[in-house]
Amino acid sequence: EVQLVESGGGLVQPGRSMKLSCAASGFTFSNYGMAWVRQAPTKGLEWVAIISYDGSSTYYRDSVKGRFTISRDNAKSTLYLQMNSLRSEDTATYYCTRLAMMVLITSNWFAYWGQGTLVTVSS
Amino acid sequence: DIQMTQSPPSLSASLGDKVTVTCQASQNINKYIAWYQQKPGKAPRLLIRYTSTLESGTPSRFSGSGSGRDYSFSISNVESEDIASYYCLQFDNLPDTFGAGTKLELK
């Protein structure tokens, strides 16, 4: 059974940093692209960043480029999101997701989701 | 970025009704659309991929159709467990983009 368990969320002041982790199990982590999707309170879903199966390719939404870094450790089956210079508009539940098909990160959809971790950016 | 215009923002239905949600893309997305269900406090759940292919475990009362820029998602015979929000996702081009969501409520 595919399991994705996020951790690292909490309350952080504007301008500070936070690192999210996602522990994966139940599948061969190194075969799949992974992504972070967020949802602000009472709002819709928003793709944040995506990384290829081997970490060689990454893409970000414009509003987080230069501030967020997605990475992975295939030996530990763990996905990360390093978030710097946090803003109030980054307040959201962050979901770790696994893409449906092996290898590809384009033309591929979010098949599995973690339970999410809430990040609150506030002074 | 491809924009996904989802409508309506909310729906009110009675048990047993048929409801339909639409998503229009800002350009042709080649049937690369998925539909998700999200209940309050829970993660989204994938229901349909590639416009009309039901995921394992998705009840047959759910369906999807469309092509080009225009897509729809329907629930026939709405049941109480279907009360949730529904989102479309285009995955034809990065960045993948979601519709704004449709909240289904009981009349």
Tab-separated table of C-alpha atoms in Angstrom:
chain	number	residue	atom	x	y	z
A	1	GLU	CA	0.000	0.000	0.000
A	2	VAL	CA	1.360	3.388	-0.998
A	3	GLN	CA	1.892	5.661	1.992
A	4	LEU	CA	3.090	9.255	2.051
A	5	VAL	CA	3.602	10.876	5.429
A	6	GLU	CA	4.441	14.561	5.622
A	7	SER	CA	6.111	16.286	8.551
A	8	GLY	CA	7.771	19.567	9.440
A	9	GLY	CA	4.866	21.989	9.300
A	10	GLY	CA	3.945	24.499	11.982
A	11	LEU	CA	3.971	28.203	12.759
A	12	VAL	CA	6.780	30.299	11.300
A	13	GLN	CA	7.398	34.039	11.119
A	14	PRO	CA	7.430	35.882	7.803
A	15	GLY	CA	10.871	35.878	6.222
A	16	ARG	CA	11.983	32.731	8.027
A	17	SER	CA	12.603	29.239	6.681
A	18	MET	CA	11.013	25.833	7.100
A	19	LYS	CA	11.744	22.399	5.669
A	20	LEU	CA	9.032	19.852	4.979
A	21	SER	CA	9.672	16.133	4.647
A	22	CYS	CA	7.627	13.335	3.128
A	23	ALA	CA	8.414	9.732	4.008
A	24	ALA	CA	7.294	7.337	1.292
A	25	SER	CA	6.640	3.616	1.524
A	26	GLY	CA	4.822	0.853	-0.292
A	27	PHE	CA	6.446	1.451	-3.692
A	28	THR	CA	9.879	1.866	-5.294
A	29	PHE	CA	10.411	5.558	-4.546
A	30	SER	CA	13.293	5.968	-7.002
A	31	ASN	CA	11.029	5.083	-9.948
A	32	TYR	CA	8.536	7.933	-9.606
A	33	GLY	CA	8.383	11.657	-9.949
A	34	MET	CA	7.042	13.454	-6.902
A	35	ALA	CA	5.415	16.802	-6.269
A	36	TRP	CA	4.173	19.196	-3.610
A	37	VAL	CA	0.658	20.599	-3.897
A	38	ARG	CA	-0.713	23.143	-1.438
A	39	GLN	CA	-4.095	24.398	-0.350
A	40	ALA	CA	-4.614	27.676	1.470
A	41	PRO	CA	-7.356	27.644	4.123
A	42	THR	CA	-10.781	27.438	2.448
A	43	LYS	CA	-9.151	27.743	-0.994
A	44	GLY	CA	-8.434	25.448	-3.920
A	45	LEU	CA	-5.479	23.265	-4.838
A	46	GLU	CA	-2.251	24.714	-6.202
A	47	TRP	CA	0.726	22.880	-7.694
A	48	VAL	CA	3.954	24.072	-6.065
A	49	ALA	CA	6.910	22.063	-7.327
A	50	ILE	CA	7.787	18.795	-9.026
A	51	ILE	CA	10.908	16.650	-9.202
A	52	SER	CA	11.873	13.838	-11.522
A	53	TYR	CA	12.467	10.284	-10.327
A	54	ASP	CA	16.230	10.812	-10.163
A	55	GLY	CA	16.198	14.427	-8.998
A	56	SER	CA	17.741	15.696	-12.208
A	57	SER	CA	14.770	17.855	-13.212
A	58	THR	CA	12.757	20.248	-11.071
A	59	TYR	CA	10.050	22.780	-11.843
A	60	TYR	CA	8.404	25.418	-9.668
A	61	ARG	CA	5.401	27.697	-9.816
A	62	ASP	CA	6.430	31.272	-10.437
A	63	SER	CA	5.444	32.555	-6.996
A	64	VAL	CA	7.917	30.244	-5.216
A	65	LYS	CA	10.817	30.257	-7.687
A	66	GLY	CA	14.031	31.292	-5.996
A	67	ARG	CA	12.513	30.756	-2.528
A	68	PHE	CA	11.534	27.061	-2.462
A	69	THR	CA	13.688	24.048	-3.306
A	70	ILE	CA	12.324	20.563	-3.902
A	71	SER	CA	14.724	17.664	-3.428
A	72	ARG	CA	14.745	13.960	-2.733
A	73	ASP	CA	16.846	11.273	-1.125
A	74	ASN	CA	16.113	8.036	-2.927
A	75	ALA	CA	18.167	6.021	-0.456
A	76	LYS	CA	15.852	7.217	2.322
A	77	SER	CA	12.650	7.248	0.214
A	78	THR	CA	12.079	10.813	1.316
A	79	LEU	CA	10.951	13.966	-0.464
A	80	TYR	CA	11.749	17.439	0.826
A	81	LEU	CA	10.610	21.011	0.363
A	82	GLN	CA	12.935	23.704	1.657
A	83	MET	CA	10.996	26.937	1.986
A	84	ASN	CA	12.897	30.202	2.488
A	85	SER	CA	11.746	33.814	2.774
A	86	LEU	CA	8.276	32.664	3.718
A	87	ARG	CA	5.345	34.986	3.164
A	88	SER	CA	1.860	35.086	4.617
A	89	GLU	CA	0.502	33.929	1.267
A	90	ASP	CA	2.461	30.672	1.664
A	91	THR	CA	0.143	29.710	4.533
A	92	ALA	CA	-1.434	26.428	3.439
A	93	THR	CA	-1.676	22.706	3.932
A	94	TYR	CA	1.133	21.156	1.908
A	95	TYR	CA	0.487	17.771	0.354
A	96	CYS	CA	3.153	15.371	-0.835
A	97	THR	CA	2.013	13.574	-3.987
A	98	ARG	CA	3.279	10.738	-6.134
A	99	LEU	CA	2.823	10.766	-9.864
A	100	ALA	CA	0.894	7.923	-11.422
A	101	MET	CA	3.362	6.607	-13.973
A	102	MET	CA	7.002	5.750	-13.558
A	103	VAL	CA	9.765	8.075	-14.770
A	104	LEU	CA	7.692	10.764	-16.531
A	105	ILE	CA	6.969	14.109	-14.881
A	106	THR	CA	5.077	15.583	-17.816
A	107	SER	CA	1.712	14.231	-18.979
A	108	ASN	CA	1.416	12.556	-15.597
A	109	TRP	CA	-1.077	13.102	-12.817
A	110	PHE	CA	-1.115	13.019	-9.025
A	111	ALA	CA	-2.185	9.513	-8.103
A	112	TYR	CA	-1.398	9.334	-4.385
A	113	TRP	CA	-1.523	11.995	-1.692
A	114	GLY	CA	-0.286	12.273	1.854
A	115	GLN	CA	-2.495	13.583	4.623
A	116	GLY	CA	-0.890	17.034	4.432
A	117	THR	CA	1.017	19.242	6.839
A	118	LEU	CA	-0.127	22.752	7.757
A	119	VAL	CA	2.293	25.637	7.399
A	120	THR	CA	1.207	28.908	8.985
A	121	VAL	CA	3.253	32.010	8.232
A	122	SER	CA	2.438	34.690	10.765
A	123	SER	CA	4.112	37.023	13.206
B	1	ASP	CA	0.256	28.520	-17.924
B	2	ILE	CA	-2.980	26.781	-18.911
B	3	GLN	CA	-6.015	28.192	-17.119
B	4	MET	CA	-8.809	25.830	-16.071
B	5	THR	CA	-12.201	27.492	-15.718
B	6	GLN	CA	-14.400	25.240	-13.577
B	7	SER	CA	-18.103	25.749	-13.059
B	8	PRO	CA	-20.282	26.001	-11.150
B	9	PRO	CA	-18.495	26.966	-7.914
B	10	SER	CA	-21.223	25.223	-5.959
B	11	LEU	CA	-24.048	22.788	-6.579
B	12	SER	CA	-27.059	21.881	-4.534
B	13	ALA	CA	-28.546	18.462	-5.225
B	14	SER	CA	-31.023	16.009	-3.792
B	15	LEU	CA	-30.191	12.368	-3.241
B	16	GLY	CA	-30.641	10.524	-6.520
B	17	ASP	CA	-30.065	13.576	-8.704
B	18	LYS	CA	-27.602	13.768	-11.567
B	19	VAL	CA	-25.088	16.614	-11.367
B	20	THR	CA	-22.520	17.847	-13.859
B	21	VAL	CA	-19.380	19.938	-13.442
B	22	THR	CA	-17.516	21.459	-16.352
B	23	CYS	CA	-13.938	22.550	-16.891
B	24	GLN	CA	-12.777	24.606	-19.827
B	25	ALA	CA	-9.084	24.859	-20.555
B	26	SER	CA	-7.473	27.956	-22.055
B	27	GLN	CA	-6.053	25.716	-24.788
B	28	ASN	CA	-6.377	22.174	-26.093
B	29	ILE	CA	-5.246	19.750	-23.354
B	30	ASN	CA	-5.531	16.562	-25.430
B	31	LYS	CA	-7.813	14.804	-22.916
B	32	TYR	CA	-5.132	15.068	-20.217
B	33	ILE	CA	-7.559	15.862	-17.447
B	34	ALA	CA	-8.190	14.199	-14.104
B	35	TRP	CA	-10.925	14.688	-11.534
B	36	TYR	CA	-10.508	14.621	-7.759
B	37	GLN	CA	-12.867	14.449	-4.815
B	38	GLN	CA	-11.996	16.157	-1.551
B	39	LYS	CA	-13.888	15.852	1.700
B	40	PRO	CA	-13.371	18.377	4.527
B	41	GLY	CA	-10.093	17.877	6.353
B	42	LYS	CA	-8.986	15.132	3.974
B	43	ALA	CA	-6.554	14.842	1.107
B	44	PRO	CA	-7.916	14.809	-2.446
B	45	ARG	CA	-8.774	11.417	-3.905
B	46	LEU	CA	-8.275	10.626	-7.577
B	47	LEU	CA	-11.509	9.535	-9.256
B	48	ILE	CA	-10.944	9.781	-13.011
B	49	ARG	CA	-7.895	10.081	-15.263
B	50	TYR	CA	-7.503	10.716	-18.988
B	51	THR	CA	-10.939	12.341	-19.206
B	52	SER	CA	-13.032	9.224	-18.657
B	53	THR	CA	-11.031	6.349	-17.141
B	54	LEU	CA	-12.312	5.499	-13.686
B	55	GLU	CA	-9.747	4.706	-11.043
B	56	SER	CA	-10.010	1.403	-9.239
B	57	GLY	CA	-12.625	1.809	-6.536
B	58	THR	CA	-14.446	4.706	-8.169
B	59	PRO	CA	-18.170	3.915	-8.291
B	60	SER	CA	-19.695	3.623	-11.748
B	61	ARG	CA	-22.106	6.488	-11.027
B	62	PHE	CA	-19.126	8.796	-11.683
B	63	SER	CA	-18.241	9.575	-15.291
B	64	GLY	CA	-16.201	11.986	-17.368
B	65	SER	CA	-16.155	13.113	-20.967
B	66	GLY	CA	-14.815	15.776	-23.270
B	67	SER	CA	-12.119	16.715	-25.702
B	68	GLY	CA	-10.096	19.675	-26.868
B	69	ARG	CA	-10.726	22.484	-24.403
B	70	ASP	CA	-14.059	21.353	-22.933
B	71	TYR	CA	-14.584	18.619	-20.319
B	72	SER	CA	-17.299	17.500	-17.963
B	73	PHE	CA	-17.671	15.319	-14.897
B	74	SER	CA	-20.969	13.845	-13.767
B	75	ILE	CA	-22.417	11.985	-10.836
B	76	SER	CA	-25.615	10.114	-11.521
B	77	ASN	CA	-27.795	9.170	-8.571
B	78	VAL	CA	-26.020	11.361	-6.020
B	79	GLU	CA	-25.488	9.599	-2.703
B	80	SER	CA	-24.813	11.180	0.682
B	81	GLU	CA	-21.172	10.022	0.582
B	82	ASP	CA	-20.658	12.132	-2.574
B	83	ILE	CA	-21.017	15.381	-0.635
B	84	ALA	CA	-17.580	16.917	-1.147
B	85	SER	CA	-15.638	19.340	-3.298
B	86	TYR	CA	-14.524	18.319	-6.769
B	87	TYR	CA	-11.520	19.586	-8.732
B	88	CYS	CA	-10.329	19.133	-12.283
B	89	LEU	CA	-6.623	18.978	-13.089
B	90	GLN	CA	-4.961	19.430	-16.465
B	91	PHE	CA	-1.679	17.560	-16.822
B	92	ASP	CA	-0.993	18.225	-20.498
B	93	ASN	CA	1.583	20.928	-19.776
B	94	LEU	CA	3.636	21.955	-16.788
B	95	PRO	CA	2.721	23.609	-14.560
B	96	ASP	CA	-0.185	21.280	-13.941
B	97	THR	CA	-3.177	23.451	-13.076
B	98	PHE	CA	-6.354	22.838	-11.133
B	99	GLY	CA	-9.809	24.239	-11.565
B	100	ALA	CA	-11.107	26.379	-8.707
B	101	GLY	CA	-13.333	23.589	-7.422
B	102	THR	CA	-17.028	22.789	-7.119
B	103	LYS	CA	-18.646	22.261	-3.752
B	104	LEU	CA	-21.497	19.759	-3.836
B	105	GLU	CA	-24.086	20.174	-1.115
B	106	LEU	CA	-27.356	18.460	-0.282
B	107	LYS	CA	-30.522	20.375	-1.042
